[in-house]
Every structure is written in structure tokens, then in C-alpha cells.
Short mmCIF file of N, CA and C in Angstrom, two decimals:
data_model
loop_
_atom_site.label_atom_id
_atom_site.label_comp_id
_atom_site.label_asym_id
_atom_site.label_seq_id
_atom_site.Cartn_x
_atom_site.Cartn_y
_atom_site.Cartn_z
N MET A 198 74.42 150.96 81.98
CA MET A 198 75.58 150.27 81.54
C MET A 198 75.90 149.22 82.70
N ALA A 199 75.92 148.07 82.40
CA ALA A 199 76.49 147.10 83.34
C ALA A 199 77.83 147.21 83.96
N THR A 200 78.08 146.80 85.06
CA THR A 200 79.31 146.91 85.96
C THR A 200 80.39 146.45 85.11
N SER A 201 80.39 145.27 84.35
CA SER A 201 81.44 144.66 83.46
C SER A 201 81.68 145.69 82.41
N ASP A 202 80.66 146.30 81.72
CA ASP A 202 81.00 147.18 80.92
C ASP A 202 81.60 148.46 81.22
N LYS A 203 81.23 148.85 82.34
CA LYS A 203 81.78 150.00 82.98
C LYS A 203 83.30 149.87 83.18
N VAL A 204 83.64 148.64 83.75
CA VAL A 204 84.98 148.30 84.08
C VAL A 204 85.95 148.26 82.77
N ALA A 205 85.34 147.62 81.65
CA ALA A 205 85.96 147.68 80.36
C ALA A 205 86.09 148.98 79.86
N ALA A 206 85.11 149.84 80.05
CA ALA A 206 85.30 151.19 79.57
C ALA A 206 86.53 152.03 80.15
N VAL A 207 86.39 151.66 81.69
CA VAL A 207 87.61 152.47 82.55
C VAL A 207 88.90 151.98 81.95
N GLU A 208 88.96 150.64 81.79
CA GLU A 208 90.38 149.99 81.31
C GLU A 208 90.70 150.45 79.91
N GLU A 209 89.78 150.86 79.03
CA GLU A 209 90.12 151.25 77.60
C GLU A 209 90.55 152.85 77.70
N ILE A 210 89.72 153.63 78.51
CA ILE A 210 90.10 154.99 78.62
C ILE A 210 91.34 155.23 79.37
N THR A 211 91.71 154.22 80.44
CA THR A 211 92.87 154.45 81.39
C THR A 211 94.17 154.11 80.14
N GLN A 212 94.00 152.93 79.27
CA GLN A 212 94.96 152.48 78.22
C GLN A 212 95.21 153.68 77.38
N LYS A 213 94.03 154.33 76.74
CA LYS A 213 94.32 155.33 75.80
C LYS A 213 95.09 156.66 76.55
N LEU A 214 94.80 156.90 77.79
CA LEU A 214 95.30 158.15 78.27
C LEU A 214 97.06 157.60 78.58
N ARG A 215 97.21 156.30 78.85
CA ARG A 215 98.63 156.16 79.02
C ARG A 215 99.35 156.01 77.70
N ASP A 216 98.66 155.69 76.51
CA ASP A 216 99.27 155.43 75.27
C ASP A 216 99.50 156.87 74.62
N SER A 217 98.70 157.88 74.96
CA SER A 217 98.53 159.03 74.26
C SER A 217 99.68 160.17 74.87
N ASN A 218 100.38 160.83 73.99
CA ASN A 218 101.21 161.93 74.78
C ASN A 218 100.54 163.17 74.94
N ALA A 219 99.16 163.38 74.67
CA ALA A 219 98.47 164.37 74.93
C ALA A 219 97.08 163.94 74.80
N ALA A 220 96.06 164.68 75.81
CA ALA A 220 94.82 164.46 75.74
C ALA A 220 93.99 165.82 75.78
N VAL A 221 93.03 166.07 74.99
CA VAL A 221 92.30 167.36 75.10
C VAL A 221 91.06 167.15 75.49
N VAL A 222 90.47 167.76 76.54
CA VAL A 222 89.12 167.50 76.96
C VAL A 222 88.18 168.82 76.37
N THR A 223 87.15 168.46 75.77
CA THR A 223 86.17 169.38 75.17
C THR A 223 84.70 169.08 75.56
N SER A 224 83.95 170.20 75.28
CA SER A 224 82.37 170.21 75.38
C SER A 224 81.93 170.29 73.97
N TYR A 225 80.99 169.31 73.70
CA TYR A 225 80.65 169.19 72.37
C TYR A 225 79.03 169.56 72.31
N THR A 226 78.31 170.05 73.19
CA THR A 226 76.97 170.15 73.33
C THR A 226 76.60 171.05 71.99
N GLY A 227 75.62 170.40 71.23
CA GLY A 227 75.09 171.18 70.11
C GLY A 227 75.46 171.03 68.89
N LEU A 228 76.79 170.15 68.84
CA LEU A 228 77.32 169.66 67.53
C LEU A 228 76.54 168.58 67.09
N SER A 229 76.17 168.49 65.73
CA SER A 229 75.54 167.54 65.04
C SER A 229 76.59 166.12 64.79
N VAL A 230 75.93 164.91 64.45
CA VAL A 230 76.87 163.75 64.28
C VAL A 230 77.81 164.21 62.97
N ALA A 231 77.26 164.87 62.00
CA ALA A 231 77.99 165.02 60.67
C ALA A 231 79.26 166.20 61.21
N GLN A 232 78.93 166.98 62.17
CA GLN A 232 79.94 168.09 62.55
C GLN A 232 81.13 167.32 63.35
N LEU A 233 80.43 166.41 64.27
CA LEU A 233 81.70 165.57 64.83
C LEU A 233 82.39 164.74 63.89
N LYS A 234 81.81 163.90 63.05
CA LYS A 234 82.56 163.35 62.13
C LYS A 234 83.49 164.30 61.30
N GLU A 235 83.20 165.31 61.08
CA GLU A 235 84.02 166.39 60.41
C GLU A 235 85.15 166.77 61.21
N LEU A 236 85.11 166.96 62.64
CA LEU A 236 86.04 167.19 63.66
C LEU A 236 86.94 166.14 63.82
N ARG A 237 86.56 164.91 63.68
CA ARG A 237 87.40 163.66 63.81
C ARG A 237 88.35 163.74 62.62
N ARG A 238 87.85 164.07 61.29
CA ARG A 238 88.62 164.20 60.20
C ARG A 238 89.79 165.20 60.36
N SER A 239 89.38 166.46 60.74
CA SER A 239 90.24 167.56 61.02
C SER A 239 91.40 167.36 62.03
N LEU A 240 91.32 166.28 62.86
CA LEU A 240 92.38 166.15 63.86
C LEU A 240 93.40 165.34 63.34
N GLY A 241 93.27 164.68 62.12
CA GLY A 241 94.32 164.01 61.54
C GLY A 241 94.35 162.55 62.07
N GLU A 242 95.27 161.71 61.49
CA GLU A 242 95.31 160.23 61.79
C GLU A 242 95.85 159.99 63.12
N ASN A 243 96.69 160.93 63.73
CA ASN A 243 97.37 160.56 65.18
C ASN A 243 96.45 161.00 66.21
N ALA A 244 95.25 161.11 66.09
CA ALA A 244 94.59 161.53 67.08
C ALA A 244 92.95 161.02 67.02
N GLN A 245 92.48 160.55 68.12
CA GLN A 245 91.11 160.03 68.20
C GLN A 245 90.29 160.54 69.14
N TYR A 246 89.13 161.14 68.63
CA TYR A 246 88.15 162.00 69.43
C TYR A 246 87.00 160.92 69.69
N ARG A 247 86.82 161.12 71.08
CA ARG A 247 85.84 160.20 71.56
C ARG A 247 84.79 160.74 72.65
N VAL A 248 83.57 160.67 72.56
CA VAL A 248 82.65 161.15 73.62
C VAL A 248 82.81 160.06 74.62
N VAL A 249 83.01 160.44 75.97
CA VAL A 249 83.16 159.77 77.19
C VAL A 249 82.24 160.37 78.45
N LYS A 250 82.06 159.32 79.38
CA LYS A 250 81.37 159.48 80.52
C LYS A 250 82.19 160.15 81.59
N ASN A 251 81.85 161.17 81.97
CA ASN A 251 82.56 161.85 83.10
C ASN A 251 83.19 161.30 84.29
N THR A 252 82.31 160.32 84.91
CA THR A 252 82.61 159.57 86.16
C THR A 252 83.64 158.36 85.71
N LEU A 253 83.49 157.70 84.49
CA LEU A 253 84.34 156.65 84.24
C LEU A 253 85.64 157.44 83.61
N THR A 254 85.48 158.51 83.17
CA THR A 254 86.86 159.10 82.70
C THR A 254 87.76 159.64 83.84
N LYS A 255 86.90 160.18 84.95
CA LYS A 255 87.84 160.51 86.19
C LYS A 255 88.46 159.23 86.92
N ILE A 256 87.69 158.22 86.89
CA ILE A 256 88.31 157.12 87.49
C ILE A 256 89.54 156.59 86.68
N ALA A 257 89.47 156.34 85.21
CA ALA A 257 90.53 156.10 84.35
C ALA A 257 91.52 157.16 84.47
N ALA A 258 91.39 158.59 84.76
CA ALA A 258 92.31 159.32 84.63
C ALA A 258 93.21 159.17 86.02
N ASN A 259 92.49 159.02 87.08
CA ASN A 259 93.19 158.66 88.33
C ASN A 259 94.16 157.41 88.25
N GLU A 260 93.66 156.48 87.62
CA GLU A 260 94.43 155.16 87.32
C GLU A 260 95.56 155.43 86.76
N ALA A 261 95.52 156.42 85.60
CA ALA A 261 96.55 156.70 84.80
C ALA A 261 97.59 157.63 85.30
N GLY A 262 97.16 158.20 86.67
CA GLY A 262 97.94 159.36 87.03
C GLY A 262 97.90 160.57 86.48
N ILE A 263 96.82 160.94 85.97
CA ILE A 263 96.61 162.30 85.26
C ILE A 263 95.48 163.12 85.93
N GLN A 264 95.31 164.33 86.17
CA GLN A 264 94.46 165.08 86.88
C GLN A 264 93.86 165.76 85.78
N LEU A 265 92.40 165.36 85.55
CA LEU A 265 91.49 166.00 84.77
C LEU A 265 90.14 166.33 85.12
N ASP A 266 90.04 166.18 86.55
CA ASP A 266 88.80 166.29 87.40
C ASP A 266 87.99 167.59 86.99
N GLU A 267 88.77 168.86 87.28
CA GLU A 267 88.14 169.95 86.99
C GLU A 267 87.50 170.21 85.30
N HIS A 268 87.94 169.60 84.44
CA HIS A 268 87.50 169.77 83.16
C HIS A 268 86.31 168.61 82.88
N LEU A 269 86.05 167.72 83.80
CA LEU A 269 85.14 166.76 83.50
C LEU A 269 83.59 167.18 83.83
N LYS A 270 82.99 168.04 83.42
CA LYS A 270 81.70 168.47 83.80
C LYS A 270 80.90 168.71 82.42
N GLY A 271 79.78 168.44 82.43
CA GLY A 271 78.73 168.55 81.35
C GLY A 271 79.25 167.59 80.23
N SER A 272 78.72 167.80 79.11
CA SER A 272 79.03 166.91 78.08
C SER A 272 80.54 166.84 77.72
N THR A 273 81.08 165.80 77.52
CA THR A 273 82.58 165.75 77.53
C THR A 273 82.98 164.76 76.57
N ALA A 274 84.00 165.23 75.65
CA ALA A 274 84.59 164.31 74.67
C ALA A 274 85.98 164.56 74.93
N VAL A 275 86.86 163.47 74.49
CA VAL A 275 88.43 163.65 74.52
C VAL A 275 89.06 163.49 73.31
N ALA A 276 89.99 164.29 72.98
CA ALA A 276 90.79 163.91 71.90
C ALA A 276 92.15 163.36 72.36
N PHE A 277 92.25 162.08 72.08
CA PHE A 277 93.53 161.44 72.49
C PHE A 277 94.57 161.46 71.49
N VAL A 278 95.74 162.11 71.64
CA VAL A 278 96.69 162.35 70.64
C VAL A 278 97.85 161.53 70.79
N THR A 279 98.12 160.66 69.83
CA THR A 279 99.36 159.77 69.97
C THR A 279 100.49 160.51 69.21
N GLY A 280 100.18 161.45 68.11
CA GLY A 280 101.22 162.17 67.36
C GLY A 280 101.64 163.46 67.81
N ASP A 281 101.81 164.32 66.86
CA ASP A 281 102.14 165.78 67.16
C ASP A 281 100.89 166.45 67.73
N PRO A 282 101.04 167.02 69.14
CA PRO A 282 100.10 167.45 69.76
C PRO A 282 99.64 168.81 69.06
N VAL A 283 100.66 169.48 68.49
CA VAL A 283 100.38 170.86 67.78
C VAL A 283 99.41 170.68 66.89
N THR A 284 99.40 169.42 65.99
CA THR A 284 98.40 169.45 64.82
C THR A 284 97.09 169.17 65.45
N ALA A 285 96.86 168.41 66.40
CA ALA A 285 95.54 168.18 66.96
C ALA A 285 95.17 169.54 67.53
N ALA A 286 95.94 170.18 68.16
CA ALA A 286 95.58 171.28 68.91
C ALA A 286 94.93 172.39 67.76
N LYS A 287 95.88 172.53 66.70
CA LYS A 287 95.23 173.27 65.57
C LYS A 287 93.84 172.93 64.96
N GLY A 288 93.78 171.66 64.75
CA GLY A 288 92.63 171.02 64.32
C GLY A 288 91.47 171.49 65.22
N LEU A 289 91.48 171.25 66.52
CA LEU A 289 90.50 171.77 67.35
C LEU A 289 90.23 173.06 67.51
N ARG A 290 91.24 173.94 67.48
CA ARG A 290 90.99 175.51 67.48
C ARG A 290 90.38 175.89 66.28
N ASP A 291 90.93 175.44 65.14
CA ASP A 291 90.17 176.03 63.81
C ASP A 291 88.64 175.48 63.70
N PHE A 292 88.46 174.24 64.27
CA PHE A 292 87.17 173.87 64.30
C PHE A 292 86.32 174.56 65.03
N ALA A 293 86.83 174.87 66.29
CA ALA A 293 85.89 175.72 67.38
C ALA A 293 85.89 177.02 66.77
N LYS A 294 86.70 177.74 66.01
CA LYS A 294 86.42 178.94 65.32
C LYS A 294 85.19 178.98 64.51
N GLU A 295 85.16 177.85 63.67
CA GLU A 295 83.89 177.71 62.73
C GLU A 295 82.53 177.17 63.56
N ASN A 296 82.68 176.55 64.53
CA ASN A 296 81.68 175.80 65.28
C ASN A 296 81.67 176.17 66.66
N PRO A 297 81.18 177.33 67.18
CA PRO A 297 81.36 177.79 68.50
C PRO A 297 80.65 176.95 69.65
N ASN A 298 79.97 175.89 69.17
CA ASN A 298 79.50 174.94 70.09
C ASN A 298 80.61 173.87 70.62
N LEU A 299 81.72 174.01 70.16
CA LEU A 299 82.77 173.19 70.38
C LEU A 299 83.59 174.01 71.40
N VAL A 300 84.00 173.57 72.61
CA VAL A 300 84.50 174.36 73.73
C VAL A 300 85.77 173.55 74.17
N ILE A 301 86.75 174.07 74.15
CA ILE A 301 88.06 173.38 74.82
C ILE A 301 88.11 173.68 76.12
N LYS A 302 88.16 172.69 77.07
CA LYS A 302 88.04 173.00 78.55
C LYS A 302 89.53 172.78 79.01
N GLY A 303 90.27 171.98 78.49
CA GLY A 303 91.53 171.83 79.01
C GLY A 303 92.32 170.45 78.54
N GLY A 304 93.29 169.98 79.24
CA GLY A 304 93.84 168.89 78.76
C GLY A 304 95.15 168.48 79.51
N VAL A 305 95.87 167.49 78.78
CA VAL A 305 96.95 167.07 79.49
C VAL A 305 98.12 166.95 78.28
N LEU A 306 99.32 167.30 78.61
CA LEU A 306 100.34 167.26 77.54
C LEU A 306 101.78 166.52 78.32
N ASP A 307 102.02 165.21 77.92
CA ASP A 307 102.93 164.48 78.62
C ASP A 307 102.94 164.49 80.21
N GLY A 308 101.80 164.38 80.67
CA GLY A 308 101.47 164.25 82.03
C GLY A 308 101.08 165.54 82.68
N LYS A 309 101.32 166.70 82.22
CA LYS A 309 101.22 168.09 82.76
C LYS A 309 99.86 168.59 82.26
N ALA A 310 99.24 169.03 83.27
CA ALA A 310 97.91 169.62 83.08
C ALA A 310 98.20 170.96 82.21
N LEU A 311 97.00 171.15 81.31
CA LEU A 311 96.99 172.35 80.54
C LEU A 311 95.76 172.99 80.61
N SER A 312 95.78 174.26 80.61
CA SER A 312 94.38 175.08 80.60
C SER A 312 93.87 175.17 79.12
N ALA A 313 92.75 175.71 78.99
CA ALA A 313 92.08 175.78 77.60
C ALA A 313 93.20 176.86 76.70
N ASP A 314 93.52 177.89 77.57
CA ASP A 314 94.44 178.86 77.00
C ASP A 314 95.69 178.47 76.57
N GLU A 315 96.47 177.50 77.34
CA GLU A 315 97.66 176.93 76.97
C GLU A 315 97.46 176.03 75.89
N ILE A 316 96.17 175.30 75.73
CA ILE A 316 96.08 174.53 74.38
C ILE A 316 96.00 175.30 73.29
N LYS A 317 95.35 176.64 73.41
CA LYS A 317 95.28 177.50 72.15
C LYS A 317 96.75 178.08 71.85
N LYS A 318 97.52 178.30 72.79
CA LYS A 318 98.90 178.77 72.60
C LYS A 318 99.74 177.60 71.77
N LEU A 319 99.44 176.33 72.33
CA LEU A 319 99.97 175.21 71.73
C LEU A 319 99.64 175.23 70.18
N ALA A 320 98.33 175.57 69.88
CA ALA A 320 97.96 175.32 68.57
C ALA A 320 98.68 176.56 67.79
N ASP A 321 99.06 177.47 68.39
CA ASP A 321 99.81 178.71 67.58
C ASP A 321 101.06 178.40 67.25
N LEU A 322 101.70 177.28 67.94
CA LEU A 322 103.13 176.74 67.45
C LEU A 322 103.02 176.32 66.19
N GLU A 323 104.40 176.30 65.70
CA GLU A 323 104.43 175.67 64.26
C GLU A 323 104.71 174.18 64.44
N SER A 324 104.27 173.29 63.49
CA SER A 324 104.50 171.94 63.75
C SER A 324 105.86 171.35 63.72
N ARG A 325 106.07 170.40 64.34
CA ARG A 325 107.50 169.82 64.97
C ARG A 325 108.35 169.85 63.68
N GLU A 326 107.85 169.39 62.36
CA GLU A 326 108.54 169.27 61.25
C GLU A 326 109.18 170.75 60.83
N VAL A 327 108.34 171.67 60.97
CA VAL A 327 108.66 172.92 60.50
C VAL A 327 109.77 173.48 61.48
N LEU A 328 109.51 173.45 62.84
CA LEU A 328 110.64 173.70 63.79
C LEU A 328 112.04 173.10 63.78
N LEU A 329 111.97 171.59 63.30
CA LEU A 329 113.06 170.96 63.30
C LEU A 329 113.97 171.67 62.08
N ALA A 330 113.07 171.94 60.96
CA ALA A 330 113.68 172.55 59.71
C ALA A 330 114.34 173.76 60.02
N LYS A 331 113.66 174.71 60.77
CA LYS A 331 114.30 176.05 61.30
C LYS A 331 115.40 175.61 61.95
N LEU A 332 115.43 174.76 62.98
CA LEU A 332 116.60 174.70 63.66
C LEU A 332 117.82 174.07 63.00
N ALA A 333 117.43 173.11 61.94
CA ALA A 333 118.68 172.67 61.00
C ALA A 333 119.15 173.96 60.03
N GLY A 334 118.40 174.77 59.80
CA GLY A 334 118.80 175.89 58.90
C GLY A 334 119.62 176.76 59.68
N ALA A 335 119.30 176.76 61.04
CA ALA A 335 120.00 177.90 61.86
C ALA A 335 121.32 177.33 62.26
N MET A 336 121.39 175.72 62.34
CA MET A 336 122.76 175.24 62.59
C MET A 336 123.51 175.48 61.51
N LYS A 337 123.07 175.10 60.27
CA LYS A 337 123.86 175.17 59.16
C LYS A 337 124.43 176.73 58.84
N ALA A 338 123.49 177.69 59.21
CA ALA A 338 123.91 178.94 58.94
C ALA A 338 125.24 179.34 59.92
N LYS A 339 125.02 178.70 61.12
CA LYS A 339 126.22 179.06 62.10
C LYS A 339 127.37 178.31 61.68
N GLN A 340 127.36 177.04 61.01
CA GLN A 340 128.40 176.34 60.52
C GLN A 340 129.08 177.08 59.48
N SER A 341 128.27 177.74 58.62
CA SER A 341 128.77 178.58 57.39
C SER A 341 129.44 179.70 57.83
N SER A 342 129.01 180.26 58.99
CA SER A 342 129.75 181.56 59.39
C SER A 342 130.86 180.96 60.00
N ALA A 343 130.81 180.03 60.83
CA ALA A 343 132.04 179.49 61.52
C ALA A 343 133.10 179.15 60.50
N ALA A 344 132.84 178.69 59.31
CA ALA A 344 133.77 178.02 58.20
C ALA A 344 134.29 179.45 57.67
N ALA A 345 133.36 180.51 57.52
CA ALA A 345 134.17 181.82 57.03
C ALA A 345 135.14 182.38 57.98
N VAL A 346 134.86 182.37 59.17
CA VAL A 346 135.75 182.98 60.21
C VAL A 346 137.06 182.11 60.14
N PHE A 347 137.02 180.84 60.11
CA PHE A 347 138.03 180.03 59.99
C PHE A 347 139.00 180.23 58.83
N GLN A 348 138.23 180.33 57.67
CA GLN A 348 138.81 180.74 56.57
C GLN A 348 139.58 182.10 56.51
N ALA A 349 138.94 182.97 57.06
CA ALA A 349 139.40 184.31 56.98
C ALA A 349 140.59 184.44 57.89
N LEU A 350 140.75 183.84 58.90
CA LEU A 350 142.03 183.76 59.73
C LEU A 350 143.27 183.50 59.13
N PRO A 351 143.45 182.58 58.30
CA PRO A 351 144.81 182.26 57.65
C PRO A 351 145.20 183.43 56.59
N SER A 352 144.02 183.83 55.91
CA SER A 352 144.16 184.93 55.01
C SER A 352 144.63 186.18 55.63
N LYS A 353 143.91 186.42 56.70
CA LYS A 353 144.33 187.71 57.55
C LYS A 353 145.71 187.72 58.05
N PHE A 354 146.10 186.29 58.40
CA PHE A 354 147.49 186.24 59.19
C PHE A 354 148.53 186.43 57.92
N VAL A 355 148.24 185.87 56.79
CA VAL A 355 149.11 186.08 55.50
C VAL A 355 149.30 187.63 55.31
N ARG A 356 148.04 188.32 55.07
CA ARG A 356 148.06 189.79 54.86
C ARG A 356 148.91 190.60 55.81
N THR A 357 148.70 190.08 57.18
CA THR A 357 149.37 190.92 58.38
C THR A 357 150.85 190.57 58.10
N ALA A 358 151.44 189.47 57.91
CA ALA A 358 152.73 189.11 57.79
C ALA A 358 153.30 189.75 56.44
N GLU A 359 152.63 189.81 55.52
CA GLU A 359 153.18 190.52 54.34
C GLU A 359 153.37 192.00 54.52
N ALA A 360 152.36 192.53 55.22
CA ALA A 360 152.44 193.98 55.58
C ALA A 360 153.73 194.19 56.53
N LEU A 361 153.84 193.20 57.56
CA LEU A 361 155.08 193.48 58.30
C LEU A 361 156.39 193.32 57.73
N ARG A 362 156.46 192.28 56.67
CA ARG A 362 157.66 192.13 55.87
C ARG A 362 157.90 193.37 55.09
N ALA A 363 156.84 193.89 54.44
CA ALA A 363 157.03 195.09 53.69
C ALA A 363 157.46 196.33 54.43
N LYS A 364 156.90 196.51 55.75
CA LYS A 364 157.35 197.41 56.58
C LYS A 364 158.94 197.28 57.06
N GLN A 365 159.36 196.07 57.25
CA GLN A 365 160.68 195.72 57.63
C GLN A 365 161.66 195.94 56.62
N ALA A 366 161.17 195.68 55.29
CA ALA A 366 162.09 196.03 54.14
C ALA A 366 162.13 197.46 53.96
N GLU A 367 161.23 198.18 54.29
CA GLU A 367 161.05 199.69 53.98
C GLU A 367 161.95 200.34 54.94
N GLN A 368 161.85 199.79 56.19
CA GLN A 368 162.85 200.43 57.29
C GLN A 368 164.36 199.97 57.11
N GLY A 369 164.50 198.74 56.40
CA GLY A 369 165.82 198.30 56.12
C GLY A 369 166.35 199.33 55.00
N GLY A 370 165.67 199.34 54.06
CA GLY A 370 166.16 200.34 52.87
C GLY A 370 166.27 201.70 53.35
N ALA A 371 165.59 202.11 54.42
CA ALA A 371 165.73 203.56 54.54
C ALA A 371 167.04 204.00 55.45
N GLU A 372 167.67 202.93 56.19
CA GLU A 372 168.50 202.95 57.15
C GLU A 372 170.01 203.22 56.45
#
């Protein structure tokens, strides 16, 4: 690779790392071209899977302010994620279950380094949409219970006042 090509490749990888909110580093040794194509499809439209050169990626990661050096050994490919990182992590995890030649080495999420185990835990999370829906449901339930409490207060007050009035009337009639 000529020097100008290497410089361009480093700039491209640096830009991808800066534009991505997550990057997952994998080893792909033993996967066929068809399997790599299937993997790219399984990641969704918000992730791009690309085979990279370790030395150029180390330089690009350092320029982007990201620490990936420990994961850049052997055959390396990176999934650059611009959308929901949970979806991409699930795609990688599920593909790795069916194809043991794909090994998740580690990655970065919003600038924080992640181990392979942390990426697998990320894959176990529910998607952003599901978590937001659950949060909205919980908030609605809290509002409903608060409304029930606020509605119960006046009726309880009325019942208490009526009981007090009846007790006073009873005491007034007994004297």
C-alpha cells in the first residue's frame, strides 16, 4: 500500500471512529466471503462492518482519542455503529453463536473502552425503543396511581366529615 493510500485509509478510519457512537472489534479468521456478507446484513443499516489493518487502525484510534490497541492483534474487522449499539451487539452475538469463527475482541461505546464480556452484556439489553416504551408505561402507571390518590383524598375527607357530623348529632341528641 502506497504512503498516500495509507494516509487516506487512516483518515477514513479516524473519521468513522469519530462519527460512530460505538465500534466493536472482532476477529473473522475462517469466515467465508458469503458469511461476511451475511454478517453485514445482520448488523442492520446503522452499522458498517469493515476489515481493517491493525497498524493503520491503531494510528486512527489514537488520532480519534480512542484506546483499541489491546484488541488489534491478528485478523481484525471493526463494526462501526452509528445507530443503536444494542442492535449491532445483538447481531454480532447471534452471528458468533452460529459461526464460532467470529470472535468479539472488545470495542468502544461513547469513548469508553469495552471488553468482549461487556459487549455481550450490551447485547443482552433490550433495544432503545423497548426501554423507552417501558419507561413511558411506568411513568403512566405512576400518574394513574397519583390521580387515584388525589381523587381518594376529597372523598375520604367527605366521609370523615360526614362521620364526624353524625357523631356530633348523636351526642347532641343524647344530652
